[in-house]
Coordinates of C-alpha atoms in Angstrom, one line a residue:
Chain A
D1 CA -24.1 23.5 -1.1
G2 CA -22.1 22.1 -4.1
G3 CA -21.0 18.5 -3.9
I4 CA -21.1 15.0 -5.3
T5 CA -24.0 12.7 -4.5
Q6 CA -23.7 8.9 -4.8
S7 CA -26.7 6.6 -4.4
P8 CA -27.5 4.2 -3.1
K9 CA -25.2 3.9 -0.1
Y10 CA -25.6 0.1 0.0
L11 CA -26.5 -2.2 -2.8
F12 CA -26.9 -5.9 -3.1
R13 CA -26.5 -7.8 -6.4
K14 CA -27.8 -11.3 -7.2
E15 CA -26.0 -13.6 -9.5
G16 CA -26.3 -12.7 -13.2
Q17 CA -27.8 -9.3 -12.4
N18 CA -26.7 -5.9 -13.7
V19 CA -26.8 -3.0 -11.2
T20 CA -26.3 0.7 -11.7
L21 CA -24.7 3.1 -9.3
S22 CA -25.6 6.7 -9.5
C23 CA -23.2 9.7 -9.3
E24 CA -24.4 13.3 -9.6
Q25 CA -22.4 16.5 -9.1
N26 CA -23.5 20.2 -9.0
L27 CA -19.9 21.6 -9.0
N28 CA -20.0 22.4 -12.7
H29 CA -17.0 20.1 -13.2
D30 CA -16.1 18.8 -16.6
A31 CA -14.3 15.6 -15.5
M32 CA -15.7 12.7 -13.6
Y33 CA -14.2 9.4 -12.4
W34 CA -15.2 6.0 -11.0
Y35 CA -12.9 4.2 -8.6
R36 CA -13.1 0.8 -6.9
Q37 CA -11.6 0.4 -3.3
D38 CA -10.8 -3.0 -1.9
P39 CA -9.1 -3.6 1.5
G40 CA -5.4 -3.2 1.2
Q41 CA -5.4 -2.1 -2.4
G42 CA -6.1 1.6 -2.4
L43 CA -8.2 3.2 -5.1
R44 CA -8.2 1.8 -8.7
L45 CA -9.6 3.7 -11.7
I46 CA -12.5 2.0 -13.5
Y47 CA -13.6 4.7 -16.0
Y48 CA -13.2 8.4 -16.4
S49 CA -14.8 11.1 -18.5
Q50 CA -13.3 14.5 -19.3
I51 CA -16.2 15.9 -21.2
V52 CA -19.9 15.1 -22.0
N53 CA -20.5 12.2 -24.4
D54 CA -16.9 10.9 -24.1
F55 CA -15.3 8.5 -21.6
Q56 CA -12.2 6.3 -21.4
K57 CA -11.3 3.0 -19.7
G58 CA -9.2 3.0 -16.6
D59 CA -7.1 0.2 -15.3
I60 CA -9.9 -2.2 -14.4
A61 CA -12.7 -1.5 -16.8
E62 CA -13.7 -5.1 -17.6
G63 CA -17.2 -6.0 -16.4
Y64 CA -18.2 -2.3 -16.0
S65 CA -19.9 0.2 -18.3
V66 CA -20.6 3.9 -18.1
S67 CA -22.4 6.7 -19.9
R68 CA -22.0 10.5 -19.8
E69 CA -25.0 12.0 -21.4
K70 CA -25.2 15.0 -19.1
K71 CA -22.4 17.0 -17.5
E72 CA -23.8 16.4 -14.0
S73 CA -24.2 12.7 -14.2
F74 CA -21.9 9.7 -14.6
P75 CA -23.7 6.4 -13.8
L76 CA -21.7 3.2 -13.5
T77 CA -23.2 -0.2 -14.4
V78 CA -21.7 -3.3 -12.8
T79 CA -22.5 -6.1 -15.3
S80 CA -22.9 -9.8 -14.7
A81 CA -19.5 -10.2 -16.4
Q82 CA -17.8 -8.7 -13.3
K83 CA -17.2 -11.8 -11.3
N84 CA -16.0 -10.2 -8.1
P85 CA -18.1 -7.0 -7.7
T86 CA -18.0 -6.8 -3.9
A87 CA -16.2 -3.5 -3.1
F88 CA -16.6 0.1 -2.1
Y89 CA -17.2 2.3 -5.2
L90 CA -16.2 6.0 -5.2
C91 CA -17.2 8.6 -7.7
A92 CA -15.1 11.8 -8.1
S93 CA -15.1 15.0 -10.1
S94 CA -12.7 17.8 -11.0
T95 CA -12.5 20.8 -13.2
G96 CA -10.3 18.8 -15.6
Q97 CA -7.7 21.5 -15.6
G98 CA -4.2 21.2 -14.3
G99 CA -3.5 22.0 -10.7
Q100 CA -7.0 21.1 -9.4
P101 CA -7.8 18.2 -7.1
Q102 CA -10.4 15.6 -7.5
H103 CA -13.3 15.7 -5.0
F104 CA -15.2 12.6 -3.9
G105 CA -18.7 11.4 -3.1
D106 CA -19.5 9.3 0.0
G107 CA -19.4 6.0 -1.9
T108 CA -21.6 3.0 -2.6
R109 CA -20.9 -0.3 -0.9
L110 CA -21.8 -3.2 -3.2
S111 CA -22.2 -6.8 -2.0
I112 CA -23.2 -10.1 -3.6
L113 CA -26.3 -11.9 -2.2
Chain B
E1 CA 4.7 1.0 -14.9
D2 CA 3.6 4.0 -12.8
K3 CA 3.3 3.2 -9.1
V4 CA 2.9 4.9 -5.7
V5 CA 4.0 3.2 -2.5
Q6 CA 3.0 4.3 1.0
S7 CA 4.6 3.3 4.3
P8 CA 3.9 2.3 6.9
L9 CA 0.7 0.3 6.1
S10 CA -0.6 1.0 9.6
L11 CA 0.4 3.0 12.6
V12 CA -0.8 3.2 16.2
V13 CA 0.2 6.3 18.3
H14 CA -1.0 8.1 21.4
E15 CA -2.6 11.5 21.5
G16 CA 0.1 14.2 21.4
D17 CA 2.6 12.2 19.4
T18 CA 4.0 13.4 16.1
V19 CA 3.7 11.1 13.1
T20 CA 5.4 11.0 9.7
L21 CA 3.7 9.2 6.8
N22 CA 5.7 8.4 3.7
C23 CA 4.9 8.2 0.0
S24 CA 7.3 7.3 -2.8
Y25 CA 6.5 7.2 -6.5
E26 CA 7.7 6.3 -9.9
V27 CA 5.6 7.9 -12.6
T28 CA 6.1 9.2 -16.2
N29 CA 6.3 13.0 -16.4
F30 CA 5.3 13.9 -12.8
R31 CA 2.8 16.7 -12.5
S32 CA 1.4 16.7 -9.0
L33 CA 1.2 14.8 -5.7
L34 CA -1.9 14.9 -3.6
W35 CA -2.7 13.8 0.0
Y36 CA -6.2 12.8 1.1
K37 CA -7.7 11.8 4.5
Q38 CA -10.4 9.1 4.5
E39 CA -12.3 8.4 7.7
K40 CA -15.4 6.4 6.7
K41 CA -16.6 7.4 3.4
A42 CA -15.3 10.1 1.0
P43 CA -11.6 10.9 0.9
T44 CA -11.2 14.6 1.7
F45 CA -8.5 16.7 0.1
L46 CA -5.6 17.8 2.2
F47 CA -2.7 19.1 0.0
M48 CA -1.5 19.3 -3.5
L49 CA 2.3 19.6 -4.2
T50 CA 3.8 20.5 -7.5
S51 CA 7.1 21.7 -8.9
S52 CA 6.0 25.2 -7.9
G53 CA 4.8 24.3 -4.5
I54 CA 6.9 21.7 -2.7
E55 CA 5.9 22.5 0.9
K56 CA 2.4 23.0 2.3
K57 CA 1.1 23.6 5.9
S58 CA -2.3 23.7 7.4
G59 CA -2.6 23.8 11.2
R60 CA -0.9 20.7 12.6
L61 CA -0.5 19.1 9.2
S62 CA 2.4 19.7 6.8
S63 CA 3.8 18.1 3.8
I64 CA 6.9 18.3 1.7
L65 CA 7.8 17.0 -1.8
D66 CA 11.3 15.9 -2.8
K67 CA 11.2 15.7 -6.6
K68 CA 14.8 14.6 -6.8
E69 CA 14.3 11.6 -4.5
L70 CA 10.7 11.0 -5.7
F71 CA 9.0 11.0 -2.3
S72 CA 6.7 13.0 -0.1
I73 CA 6.0 13.0 3.6
L74 CA 3.0 14.1 5.6
N75 CA 3.6 15.2 9.1
I76 CA 1.0 15.5 11.8
T77 CA 2.0 17.1 15.1
A78 CA 0.2 16.9 18.4
T79 CA -2.1 14.1 17.1
Q80 CA -5.7 13.9 18.3
T81 CA -8.2 11.0 18.2
G82 CA -9.9 12.8 15.3
D83 CA -6.8 12.3 13.2
S84 CA -7.5 8.6 13.1
A85 CA -8.1 7.7 9.4
V86 CA -6.6 6.2 6.3
Y87 CA -4.3 8.7 4.6
L88 CA -4.0 8.3 0.9
C89 CA -1.3 9.6 -1.4
A90 CA -1.9 10.0 -5.1
V91 CA 0.2 11.1 -8.1
E92 CA -0.8 12.6 -11.4
P93 CA 1.5 11.6 -14.3
G94 CA 1.8 14.0 -17.1
A95 CA -1.2 16.1 -18.2
T96 CA -3.5 13.1 -17.8
N97 CA -6.0 14.4 -15.2
K98 CA -5.8 10.9 -13.8
L99 CA -4.5 9.9 -10.4
I100 CA -2.6 6.8 -9.3
F101 CA -3.2 6.0 -5.6
G102 CA -1.1 4.2 -3.1
T103 CA -2.6 1.7 -0.8
G104 CA -2.9 4.2 2.1
T105 CA -1.6 4.3 5.7
L106 CA -4.1 3.5 8.4
L107 CA -3.4 5.8 11.4
A108 CA -5.0 5.0 14.8
V109 CA -4.6 7.6 17.5
Q110 CA -5.3 6.3 21.0
P111 CA -6.4 8.6 23.9

């Protein structure tokens, strides 16, 4: 079955540590997105990519980095510069064409030790 | 600044009730409005409304879009405990392929 796989489901970060969240899709979608979800704040866009080897900052990109070397994969690195990383992180993908919805993975919950 | 506002923030009803969730928006060059249901993990897609499709229905769920007044409603009739979830509204401004989300409405359906 086609879908979006995020791993791990839970992740703990120590002070000063970088961690990487994985997102893989087999839907043959061109566009991929990373969102952060905090209680009472809805989903906020971190980074997005509309095509391989290209990506753009979203509304809250500071302290995060991404790469898009393959169409299927869009990993997110939470760097030590992100001072408040505790949140639920959601990856999504879409065809990138008008009139098509984004589809989401099951998310990764990141906490600070 | 583009924004999406949902109301109420939370709602508690009993099985069999009908509920109406609201979503208002201010965005540049509106393209589409989407509703998602989020239970524990992944938001699941419910409806997309555009200028060419301002009313959608699927079973007990229906949604309409008022482009003049800049809002949408999501109706759920004969609610069931399985309808308990956070309902998210999102709007796509222009031809950006990006979505702006509201904060969501938490619906709790009691037996």
